[in-house]
Amino acid sequence: MQTPSHINIRPFQWSNFFLQLTIIILVLLTTLSFATFENRDIVFVDAFRDMLDNFRLLLLEARLKNVTFIDLLLQLLVTISLGLLTTLFGALIALVLSLFAAQNLSPRWITNVVKSLTALVRAIPTVLWVLIFAISAGLGSVAAVIGMTFHSAGYLIKAYAESFEELDKGTIEALQASGANWWQIVCQAVLPSSATAILSWTFLRFEINFSTAIAMGAAAGAGGIGYDMFMASGFYLDLRELGIYTYAIVIFAILLEAAATRYKESLKGK
């Protein structure tokens, strides 16, 4: 049996070092927080019992009191419309700019510029974009739509561009050899081959925008079911009514996922 003549030592990497250092610091801070947590007036058994009782009211005794069922549906429709509108605006913007962000469709310097700008947009959370535009447009649905559209476009540009880059290079070269121009390549090869991926990313972003619209309903005054949940939880504290809002959101999310799955399967079957 031969023994190895040398041992391969993994080279030092700063990224791994900072990752490990961050994890160690978080573990120490978490341990310190639990050790110094002020719990003199808290009886954990009673607190746990109250938590279970709150879940019982929220999930098992849900009912409406301050609003009607029609009002609930209208507010849910407002939130859905806010998420759908921002997704459509963001998808249209992204569909155009992603063509210039794909390395197999545009010169390198153009893709670098577009990807750098979209990375900057994605680095700023959606709520900050909403608050930035609220300075000029004021808190409300206008600032929410613009801010959410901004972040949606940055997210979808990256997703669409990566889908376009997966196209076989030989297909593009064959079309170029046959005399096809840039727009013909995009319309006849790039978009048809990436339709399923585009649809998947768009539906995923719609789910994200729907959940974001719920938060913006309270944080930015955009209205919708998010504002009603804020009132039920923070203003008059009705856990039973909050449970109805939760069920409405969950049911819509399930229906949305089922619709997206069936539509994607129908596209694959064509």
PDB file of C-alpha atoms in Angstrom:
ATOM      1  CA  MET A   1       0.000   0.000   0.000  1.00  0.00           C
ATOM      2  CA  GLN A   2       1.459   3.306  -1.121  1.00  0.00           C
ATOM      3  CA  THR A   3       1.343   6.341   1.111  1.00  0.00           C
ATOM      4  CA  PRO A   4       0.895   9.785  -0.411  1.00  0.00           C
ATOM      5  CA  SER A   5       4.151  11.664  -0.803  1.00  0.00           C
ATOM      6  CA  HIS A   6       2.538  14.993   0.040  1.00  0.00           C
ATOM      7  CA  ILE A   7      -0.649  16.436   1.481  1.00  0.00           C
ATOM      8  CA  ASN A   8      -2.677  18.872  -0.606  1.00  0.00           C
ATOM      9  CA  ILE A   9      -3.287  21.979   1.448  1.00  0.00           C
ATOM     10  CA  ARG A  10      -6.299  24.033   0.477  1.00  0.00           C
ATOM     11  CA  PRO A  11      -5.200  27.579  -0.426  1.00  0.00           C
ATOM     12  CA  PHE A  12      -6.278  30.380   1.840  1.00  0.00           C
ATOM     13  CA  GLN A  13      -9.339  32.281   0.588  1.00  0.00           C
ATOM     14  CA  TRP A  14     -10.451  35.575   2.047  1.00  0.00           C
ATOM     15  CA  SER A  15     -14.106  34.884   1.166  1.00  0.00           C
ATOM     16  CA  ASN A  16     -14.164  31.696   3.246  1.00  0.00           C
ATOM     17  CA  PHE A  17     -12.327  33.442   6.079  1.00  0.00           C
ATOM     18  CA  PHE A  18     -14.868  36.293   6.266  1.00  0.00           C
ATOM     19  CA  LEU A  19     -17.771  33.837   5.983  1.00  0.00           C
ATOM     20  CA  GLN A  20     -16.473  31.776   8.892  1.00  0.00           C
ATOM     21  CA  LEU A  21     -15.715  34.918  10.891  1.00  0.00           C
ATOM     22  CA  THR A  22     -19.240  36.209  10.309  1.00  0.00           C
ATOM     23  CA  ILE A  23     -20.794  32.924  11.448  1.00  0.00           C
ATOM     24  CA  ILE A  24     -18.643  32.901  14.602  1.00  0.00           C
ATOM     25  CA  ILE A  25     -19.597  36.513  15.435  1.00  0.00           C
ATOM     26  CA  LEU A  26     -23.310  35.767  14.907  1.00  0.00           C
ATOM     27  CA  VAL A  27     -23.117  32.710  17.153  1.00  0.00           C
ATOM     28  CA  LEU A  28     -21.361  34.717  19.879  1.00  0.00           C
ATOM     29  CA  LEU A  29     -23.861  37.580  19.625  1.00  0.00           C
ATOM     30  CA  THR A  30     -26.798  35.161  19.763  1.00  0.00           C
ATOM     31  CA  THR A  31     -25.341  33.411  22.817  1.00  0.00           C
ATOM     32  CA  LEU A  32     -24.681  36.761  24.504  1.00  0.00           C
ATOM     33  CA  SER A  33     -28.229  37.939  23.753  1.00  0.00           C
ATOM     34  CA  PHE A  34     -29.798  34.861  25.341  1.00  0.00           C
ATOM     35  CA  ALA A  35     -27.448  35.103  28.328  1.00  0.00           C
ATOM     36  CA  THR A  36     -28.305  38.765  29.003  1.00  0.00           C
ATOM     37  CA  PHE A  37     -32.003  38.533  28.089  1.00  0.00           C
ATOM     38  CA  GLU A  38     -34.159  40.263  30.700  1.00  0.00           C
ATOM     39  CA  ASN A  39     -36.803  37.683  31.688  1.00  0.00           C
ATOM     40  CA  ARG A  40     -37.629  38.539  35.284  1.00  0.00           C
ATOM     41  CA  ASP A  41     -41.300  39.266  34.556  1.00  0.00           C
ATOM     42  CA  ILE A  42     -41.778  36.442  32.041  1.00  0.00           C
ATOM     43  CA  VAL A  43     -43.122  33.040  33.000  1.00  0.00           C
ATOM     44  CA  PHE A  44     -42.237  30.849  30.054  1.00  0.00           C
ATOM     45  CA  VAL A  45     -44.977  28.311  30.716  1.00  0.00           C
ATOM     46  CA  ASP A  46     -47.649  31.015  30.755  1.00  0.00           C
ATOM     47  CA  ALA A  47     -46.111  32.717  27.719  1.00  0.00           C
ATOM     48  CA  PHE A  48     -46.122  29.440  25.766  1.00  0.00           C
ATOM     49  CA  ARG A  49     -49.735  28.806  26.789  1.00  0.00           C
ATOM     50  CA  ASP A  50     -50.733  32.296  25.628  1.00  0.00           C
ATOM     51  CA  MET A  51     -48.961  31.750  22.326  1.00  0.00           C
ATOM     52  CA  LEU A  52     -50.902  28.535  21.693  1.00  0.00           C
ATOM     53  CA  ASP A  53     -54.123  30.299  22.625  1.00  0.00           C
ATOM     54  CA  ASN A  54     -53.349  33.097  20.139  1.00  0.00           C
ATOM     55  CA  PHE A  55     -52.727  30.532  17.409  1.00  0.00           C
ATOM     56  CA  ARG A  56     -56.033  28.899  18.263  1.00  0.00           C
ATOM     57  CA  LEU A  57     -57.866  32.196  17.866  1.00  0.00           C
ATOM     58  CA  LEU A  58     -55.963  33.019  14.683  1.00  0.00           C
ATOM     59  CA  LEU A  59     -56.378  29.712  12.874  1.00  0.00           C
ATOM     60  CA  LEU A  60     -59.336  27.869  14.394  1.00  0.00           C
ATOM     61  CA  GLU A  61     -61.755  30.680  15.285  1.00  0.00           C
ATOM     62  CA  ALA A  62     -61.227  33.043  12.363  1.00  0.00           C
ATOM     63  CA  ARG A  63     -64.141  35.341  11.589  1.00  0.00           C
ATOM     64  CA  LEU A  64     -64.881  38.824  10.310  1.00  0.00           C
ATOM     65  CA  LYS A  65     -66.134  41.558  12.602  1.00  0.00           C
ATOM     66  CA  ASN A  66     -65.096  45.048  11.473  1.00  0.00           C
ATOM     67  CA  VAL A  67     -65.366  44.495   7.703  1.00  0.00           C
ATOM     68  CA  THR A  68     -67.677  42.502   5.446  1.00  0.00           C
ATOM     69  CA  PHE A  69     -66.718  39.640   3.192  1.00  0.00           C
ATOM     70  CA  ILE A  70     -67.202  41.887   0.143  1.00  0.00           C
ATOM     71  CA  ASP A  71     -64.828  44.452   1.643  1.00  0.00           C
ATOM     72  CA  LEU A  72     -62.300  41.680   2.203  1.00  0.00           C
ATOM     73  CA  LEU A  73     -62.483  40.594  -1.437  1.00  0.00           C
ATOM     74  CA  LEU A  74     -62.173  44.188  -2.651  1.00  0.00           C
ATOM     75  CA  GLN A  75     -59.102  44.833  -0.513  1.00  0.00           C
ATOM     76  CA  LEU A  76     -57.556  41.547  -1.653  1.00  0.00           C
ATOM     77  CA  LEU A  77     -58.227  42.605  -5.244  1.00  0.00           C
ATOM     78  CA  VAL A  78     -56.435  45.904  -4.604  1.00  0.00           C
ATOM     79  CA  THR A  79     -53.368  44.033  -3.350  1.00  0.00           C
ATOM     80  CA  ILE A  80     -53.479  41.605  -6.285  1.00  0.00           C
ATOM     81  CA  SER A  81     -53.785  44.508  -8.719  1.00  0.00           C
ATOM     82  CA  LEU A  82     -50.821  46.278  -7.135  1.00  0.00           C
ATOM     83  CA  GLY A  83     -48.676  43.158  -7.436  1.00  0.00           C
ATOM     84  CA  LEU A  84     -49.854  42.426 -10.981  1.00  0.00           C
ATOM     85  CA  LEU A  85     -49.367  45.982 -12.206  1.00  0.00           C
ATOM     86  CA  THR A  86     -45.825  46.253 -10.891  1.00  0.00           C
ATOM     87  CA  THR A  87     -44.974  42.827 -12.300  1.00  0.00           C
ATOM     88  CA  LEU A  88     -46.245  43.753 -15.773  1.00  0.00           C
ATOM     89  CA  PHE A  89     -44.390  47.071 -15.795  1.00  0.00           C
ATOM     90  CA  GLY A  90     -41.212  45.433 -14.513  1.00  0.00           C
ATOM     91  CA  ALA A  91     -41.470  42.549 -17.003  1.00  0.00           C
ATOM     92  CA  LEU A  92     -41.909  44.879 -19.979  1.00  0.00           C
ATOM     93  CA  ILE A  93     -38.896  46.968 -18.969  1.00  0.00           C
ATOM     94  CA  ALA A  94     -36.841  43.863 -18.215  1.00  0.00           C
ATOM     95  CA  LEU A  95     -37.725  42.146 -21.488  1.00  0.00           C
ATOM     96  CA  VAL A  96     -36.112  44.987 -23.423  1.00  0.00           C
ATOM     97  CA  LEU A  97     -33.100  45.669 -21.216  1.00  0.00           C
ATOM     98  CA  SER A  98     -32.307  41.983 -20.678  1.00  0.00           C
ATOM     99  CA  LEU A  99     -31.538  41.662 -24.390  1.00  0.00           C
ATOM    100  CA  PHE A 100     -28.700  44.132 -23.847  1.00  0.00           C
ATOM    101  CA  ALA A 101     -27.612  42.365 -20.649  1.00  0.00           C
ATOM    102  CA  ALA A 102     -27.200  38.946 -22.314  1.00  0.00           C
ATOM    103  CA  GLN A 103     -23.582  38.341 -23.294  1.00  0.00           C
ATOM    104  CA  ASN A 104     -24.495  36.309 -26.387  1.00  0.00           C
ATOM    105  CA  LEU A 105     -26.665  39.097 -27.795  1.00  0.00           C
ATOM    106  CA  SER A 106     -24.843  42.350 -27.030  1.00  0.00           C
ATOM    107  CA  PRO A 107     -21.281  43.683 -26.850  1.00  0.00           C
ATOM    108  CA  ARG A 108     -19.442  43.103 -23.591  1.00  0.00           C
ATOM    109  CA  TRP A 109     -19.295  46.780 -22.563  1.00  0.00           C
ATOM    110  CA  ILE A 110     -23.069  47.172 -22.928  1.00  0.00           C
ATOM    111  CA  THR A 111     -23.773  44.055 -20.859  1.00  0.00           C
ATOM    112  CA  ASN A 112     -21.376  45.255 -18.161  1.00  0.00           C
ATOM    113  CA  VAL A 113     -23.114  48.637 -17.947  1.00  0.00           C
ATOM    114  CA  VAL A 114     -26.618  47.141 -17.810  1.00  0.00           C
ATOM    115  CA  LYS A 115     -25.670  44.442 -15.282  1.00  0.00           C
ATOM    116  CA  SER A 116     -23.893  46.955 -13.056  1.00  0.00           C
ATOM    117  CA  LEU A 117     -26.913  49.270 -12.970  1.00  0.00           C
ATOM    118  CA  THR A 118     -29.347  46.419 -12.303  1.00  0.00           C
ATOM    119  CA  ALA A 119     -27.094  45.075  -9.544  1.00  0.00           C
ATOM    120  CA  LEU A 120     -27.267  48.501  -7.905  1.00  0.00           C
ATOM    121  CA  VAL A 121     -31.062  48.495  -8.193  1.00  0.00           C
ATOM    122  CA  ARG A 122     -31.334  45.012  -6.656  1.00  0.00           C
ATOM    123  CA  ALA A 123     -28.970  45.913  -3.825  1.00  0.00           C
ATOM    124  CA  ILE A 124     -31.487  48.447  -2.481  1.00  0.00           C
ATOM    125  CA  PRO A 125     -34.533  46.759  -0.851  1.00  0.00           C
ATOM    126  CA  THR A 126     -37.965  47.378  -2.318  1.00  0.00           C
ATOM    127  CA  VAL A 127     -39.221  49.255   0.721  1.00  0.00           C
ATOM    128  CA  LEU A 128     -36.352  51.751   0.404  1.00  0.00           C
ATOM    129  CA  TRP A 129     -37.191  52.353  -3.259  1.00  0.00           C
ATOM    130  CA  VAL A 130     -40.788  52.994  -2.232  1.00  0.00           C
ATOM    131  CA  LEU A 131     -39.692  55.453   0.463  1.00  0.00           C
ATOM    132  CA  ILE A 132     -37.306  57.171  -1.980  1.00  0.00           C
ATOM    133  CA  PHE A 133     -40.104  57.778  -4.487  1.00  0.00           C
ATOM    134  CA  ALA A 134     -42.475  58.703  -1.664  1.00  0.00           C
ATOM    135  CA  ILE A 135     -40.380  61.855  -1.162  1.00  0.00           C
ATOM    136  CA  SER A 136     -41.621  63.224  -4.478  1.00  0.00           C
ATOM    137  CA  ALA A 137     -44.902  61.351  -4.955  1.00  0.00           C
ATOM    138  CA  GLY A 138     -45.952  61.084  -1.313  1.00  0.00           C
ATOM    139  CA  LEU A 139     -46.925  57.951   0.570  1.00  0.00           C
ATOM    140  CA  GLY A 140     -49.545  55.984  -1.290  1.00  0.00           C
ATOM    141  CA  SER A 141     -50.119  53.656  -4.208  1.00  0.00           C
ATOM    142  CA  VAL A 142     -48.136  55.790  -6.704  1.00  0.00           C
ATOM    143  CA  ALA A 143     -44.885  55.544  -4.738  1.00  0.00           C
ATOM    144  CA  ALA A 144     -45.528  51.837  -4.106  1.00  0.00           C
ATOM    145  CA  VAL A 145     -46.057  51.097  -7.807  1.00  0.00           C
ATOM    146  CA  ILE A 146     -42.947  53.005  -8.916  1.00  0.00           C
ATOM    147  CA  GLY A 147     -40.715  51.585  -6.187  1.00  0.00           C
ATOM    148  CA  MET A 148     -41.879  47.993  -6.664  1.00  0.00           C
ATOM    149  CA  THR A 149     -41.596  48.309 -10.456  1.00  0.00           C
ATOM    150  CA  PHE A 150     -38.032  49.565 -10.091  1.00  0.00           C
ATOM    151  CA  HIS A 151     -36.945  46.577  -8.056  1.00  0.00           C
ATOM    152  CA  SER A 152     -38.968  44.120 -10.175  1.00  0.00           C
ATOM    153  CA  ALA A 153     -37.239  45.319 -13.342  1.00  0.00           C
ATOM    154  CA  GLY A 154     -33.800  44.907 -11.768  1.00  0.00           C
ATOM    155  CA  TYR A 155     -34.668  41.387 -10.618  1.00  0.00           C
ATOM    156  CA  LEU A 156     -36.173  40.265 -13.934  1.00  0.00           C
ATOM    157  CA  ILE A 157     -33.406  41.757 -16.097  1.00  0.00           C
ATOM    158  CA  LYS A 158     -30.914  39.432 -14.449  1.00  0.00           C
ATOM    159  CA  ALA A 159     -33.265  36.440 -14.647  1.00  0.00           C
ATOM    160  CA  TYR A 160     -34.223  36.987 -18.295  1.00  0.00           C
ATOM    161  CA  ALA A 161     -30.627  37.661 -19.371  1.00  0.00           C
ATOM    162  CA  GLU A 162     -29.417  34.413 -17.791  1.00  0.00           C
ATOM    163  CA  SER A 163     -32.199  32.551 -19.605  1.00  0.00           C
ATOM    164  CA  PHE A 164     -31.154  34.100 -22.923  1.00  0.00           C
ATOM    165  CA  GLU A 165     -27.515  33.178 -22.309  1.00  0.00           C
ATOM    166  CA  GLU A 166     -28.470  29.496 -22.033  1.00  0.00           C
ATOM    167  CA  LEU A 167     -29.384  29.449 -25.729  1.00  0.00           C
ATOM    168  CA  ASP A 168     -27.043  27.269 -27.802  1.00  0.00           C
ATOM    169  CA  LYS A 169     -24.380  29.417 -29.434  1.00  0.00           C
ATOM    170  CA  GLY A 170     -24.584  27.315 -32.580  1.00  0.00           C
ATOM    171  CA  THR A 171     -28.204  28.340 -33.123  1.00  0.00           C
ATOM    172  CA  ILE A 172     -27.290  32.030 -33.136  1.00  0.00           C
ATOM    173  CA  GLU A 173     -24.315  31.411 -35.438  1.00  0.00           C
ATOM    174  CA  ALA A 174     -26.507  29.423 -37.849  1.00  0.00           C
ATOM    175  CA  LEU A 175     -29.045  32.244 -38.050  1.00  0.00           C
ATOM    176  CA  GLN A 176     -26.310  34.799 -38.559  1.00  0.00           C
ATOM    177  CA  ALA A 177     -24.837  32.685 -41.341  1.00  0.00           C
ATOM    178  CA  SER A 178     -28.218  32.546 -43.055  1.00  0.00           C
ATOM    179  CA  GLY A 179     -28.393  36.357 -43.077  1.00  0.00           C
ATOM    180  CA  ALA A 180     -30.729  36.938 -40.107  1.00  0.00           C
ATOM    181  CA  ASN A 181     -30.370  40.291 -38.398  1.00  0.00           C
ATOM    182  CA  TRP A 182     -30.349  40.923 -34.634  1.00  0.00           C
ATOM    183  CA  TRP A 183     -34.105  41.356 -34.254  1.00  0.00           C
ATOM    184  CA  GLN A 184     -34.834  38.240 -36.296  1.00  0.00           C
ATOM    185  CA  ILE A 185     -32.499  36.234 -34.071  1.00  0.00           C
ATOM    186  CA  VAL A 186     -34.260  37.581 -30.992  1.00  0.00           C
ATOM    187  CA  CYS A 187     -37.799  36.980 -32.291  1.00  0.00           C
ATOM    188  CA  GLN A 188     -37.216  33.624 -34.005  1.00  0.00           C
ATOM    189  CA  ALA A 189     -34.763  31.926 -31.646  1.00  0.00           C
ATOM    190  CA  VAL A 190     -34.154  33.699 -28.345  1.00  0.00           C
ATOM    191  CA  LEU A 191     -37.685  34.511 -27.199  1.00  0.00           C
ATOM    192  CA  PRO A 192     -39.389  31.250 -28.306  1.00  0.00           C
ATOM    193  CA  SER A 193     -36.721  29.067 -26.687  1.00  0.00           C
ATOM    194  CA  SER A 194     -36.830  31.087 -23.448  1.00  0.00           C
ATOM    195  CA  ALA A 195     -40.619  31.481 -23.189  1.00  0.00           C
ATOM    196  CA  THR A 196     -41.047  28.893 -20.427  1.00  0.00           C
ATOM    197  CA  ALA A 197     -38.201  30.339 -18.359  1.00  0.00           C
ATOM    198  CA  ILE A 198     -39.532  33.888 -18.821  1.00  0.00           C
ATOM    199  CA  LEU A 199     -42.980  32.782 -17.685  1.00  0.00           C
ATOM    200  CA  SER A 200     -41.559  30.986 -14.646  1.00  0.00           C
ATOM    201  CA  TRP A 201     -39.506  33.994 -13.545  1.00  0.00           C
ATOM    202  CA  THR A 202     -42.439  36.357 -14.144  1.00  0.00           C
ATOM    203  CA  PHE A 203     -44.821  34.282 -12.044  1.00  0.00           C
ATOM    204  CA  LEU A 204     -42.194  34.006  -9.325  1.00  0.00           C
ATOM    205  CA  ARG A 205     -41.779  37.770  -9.304  1.00  0.00           C
ATOM    206  CA  PHE A 206     -45.563  38.203  -9.162  1.00  0.00           C
ATOM    207  CA  GLU A 207     -45.638  36.062  -6.016  1.00  0.00           C
ATOM    208  CA  ILE A 208     -42.886  38.234  -4.527  1.00  0.00           C
ATOM    209  CA  ASN A 209     -44.682  41.443  -5.521  1.00  0.00           C
ATOM    210  CA  PHE A 210     -47.946  40.166  -4.067  1.00  0.00           C
ATOM    211  CA  SER A 211     -46.330  39.568  -0.684  1.00  0.00           C
ATOM    212  CA  THR A 212     -44.496  42.907  -0.958  1.00  0.00           C
ATOM    213  CA  ALA A 213     -47.765  44.666  -1.773  1.00  0.00           C
ATOM    214  CA  ILE A 214     -49.199  43.334   1.482  1.00  0.00           C
ATOM    215  CA  ALA A 215     -46.353  44.951   3.420  1.00  0.00           C
ATOM    216  CA  MET A 216     -46.563  48.164   1.390  1.00  0.00           C
ATOM    217  CA  GLY A 217     -50.262  48.404   2.197  1.00  0.00           C
ATOM    218  CA  ALA A 218     -49.331  49.212   5.781  1.00  0.00           C
ATOM    219  CA  ALA A 219     -45.823  50.675   5.464  1.00  0.00           C
ATOM    220  CA  ALA A 220     -46.441  52.996   2.498  1.00  0.00           C
ATOM    221  CA  GLY A 221     -50.175  53.579   2.795  1.00  0.00           C
ATOM    222  CA  ALA A 222     -50.870  51.750  -0.468  1.00  0.00           C
ATOM    223  CA  GLY A 223     -54.085  50.246   0.877  1.00  0.00           C
ATOM    224  CA  GLY A 224     -55.300  46.749   0.190  1.00  0.00           C
ATOM    225  CA  ILE A 225     -55.445  43.797   2.531  1.00  0.00           C
ATOM    226  CA  GLY A 226     -52.083  44.750   4.057  1.00  0.00           C
ATOM    227  CA  TYR A 227     -53.603  47.888   5.553  1.00  0.00           C
ATOM    228  CA  ASP A 228     -56.535  45.889   6.957  1.00  0.00           C
ATOM    229  CA  MET A 229     -54.107  43.401   8.521  1.00  0.00           C
ATOM    230  CA  PHE A 230     -52.206  46.285  10.069  1.00  0.00           C
ATOM    231  CA  MET A 231     -55.425  47.660  11.549  1.00  0.00           C
ATOM    232  CA  ALA A 232     -56.518  44.236  12.825  1.00  0.00           C
ATOM    233  CA  SER A 233     -53.150  43.508  14.440  1.00  0.00           C
ATOM    234  CA  GLY A 234     -51.996  46.918  15.636  1.00  0.00           C
ATOM    235  CA  PHE A 235     -55.053  49.133  16.010  1.00  0.00           C
ATOM    236  CA  TYR A 236     -57.947  47.123  17.430  1.00  0.00           C
ATOM    237  CA  LEU A 237     -56.107  43.741  17.895  1.00  0.00           C
ATOM    238  CA  ASP A 238     -58.591  41.220  16.557  1.00  0.00           C
ATOM    239  CA  LEU A 239     -56.737  37.931  16.030  1.00  0.00           C
ATOM    240  CA  ARG A 240     -59.853  36.213  14.676  1.00  0.00           C
ATOM    241  CA  GLU A 241     -60.197  38.770  11.892  1.00  0.00           C
ATOM    242  CA  LEU A 242     -56.464  38.593  11.249  1.00  0.00           C
ATOM    243  CA  GLY A 243     -56.927  34.852  10.739  1.00  0.00           C
ATOM    244  CA  ILE A 244     -59.446  35.468   7.935  1.00  0.00           C
ATOM    245  CA  TYR A 245     -56.946  37.745   6.176  1.00  0.00           C
ATOM    246  CA  THR A 246     -54.275  35.071   6.556  1.00  0.00           C
ATOM    247  CA  TYR A 247     -56.519  32.395   5.062  1.00  0.00           C
ATOM    248  CA  ALA A 248     -57.444  34.676   2.144  1.00  0.00           C
ATOM    249  CA  ILE A 249     -53.771  35.277   1.342  1.00  0.00           C
ATOM    250  CA  VAL A 250     -52.878  31.581   1.611  1.00  0.00           C
ATOM    251  CA  ILE A 251     -55.781  30.533  -0.635  1.00  0.00           C
ATOM    252  CA  PHE A 252     -54.821  33.053  -3.302  1.00  0.00           C
ATOM    253  CA  ALA A 253     -51.157  31.977  -3.148  1.00  0.00           C
ATOM    254  CA  ILE A 254     -52.181  28.326  -3.680  1.00  0.00           C
ATOM    255  CA  LEU A 255     -54.434  29.230  -6.615  1.00  0.00           C
ATOM    256  CA  LEU A 256     -51.677  31.341  -8.153  1.00  0.00           C
ATOM    257  CA  GLU A 257     -49.164  28.506  -7.900  1.00  0.00           C
ATOM    258  CA  ALA A 258     -51.637  26.021  -9.420  1.00  0.00           C
ATOM    259  CA  ALA A 259     -52.398  28.387 -12.317  1.00  0.00           C
ATOM    260  CA  ALA A 260     -48.706  29.000 -12.976  1.00  0.00           C
ATOM    261  CA  THR A 261     -47.943  25.260 -12.974  1.00  0.00           C
ATOM    262  CA  ARG A 262     -50.753  24.421 -15.402  1.00  0.00           C
ATOM    263  CA  TYR A 263     -49.841  27.254 -17.757  1.00  0.00           C
ATOM    264  CA  LYS A 264     -46.175  26.214 -17.834  1.00  0.00           C
ATOM    265  CA  GLU A 265     -47.187  22.627 -18.576  1.00  0.00           C
ATOM    266  CA  SER A 266     -49.386  23.805 -21.430  1.00  0.00           C
ATOM    267  CA  LEU A 267     -46.444  25.740 -22.891  1.00  0.00           C
ATOM    268  CA  LYS A 268     -44.184  22.695 -22.696  1.00  0.00           C
ATOM    269  CA  GLY A 269     -46.824  20.621 -24.466  1.00  0.00           C
ATOM    270  CA  LYS A 270     -46.892  22.940 -27.475  1.00  0.00           C
TER     271      LYS A 270
END
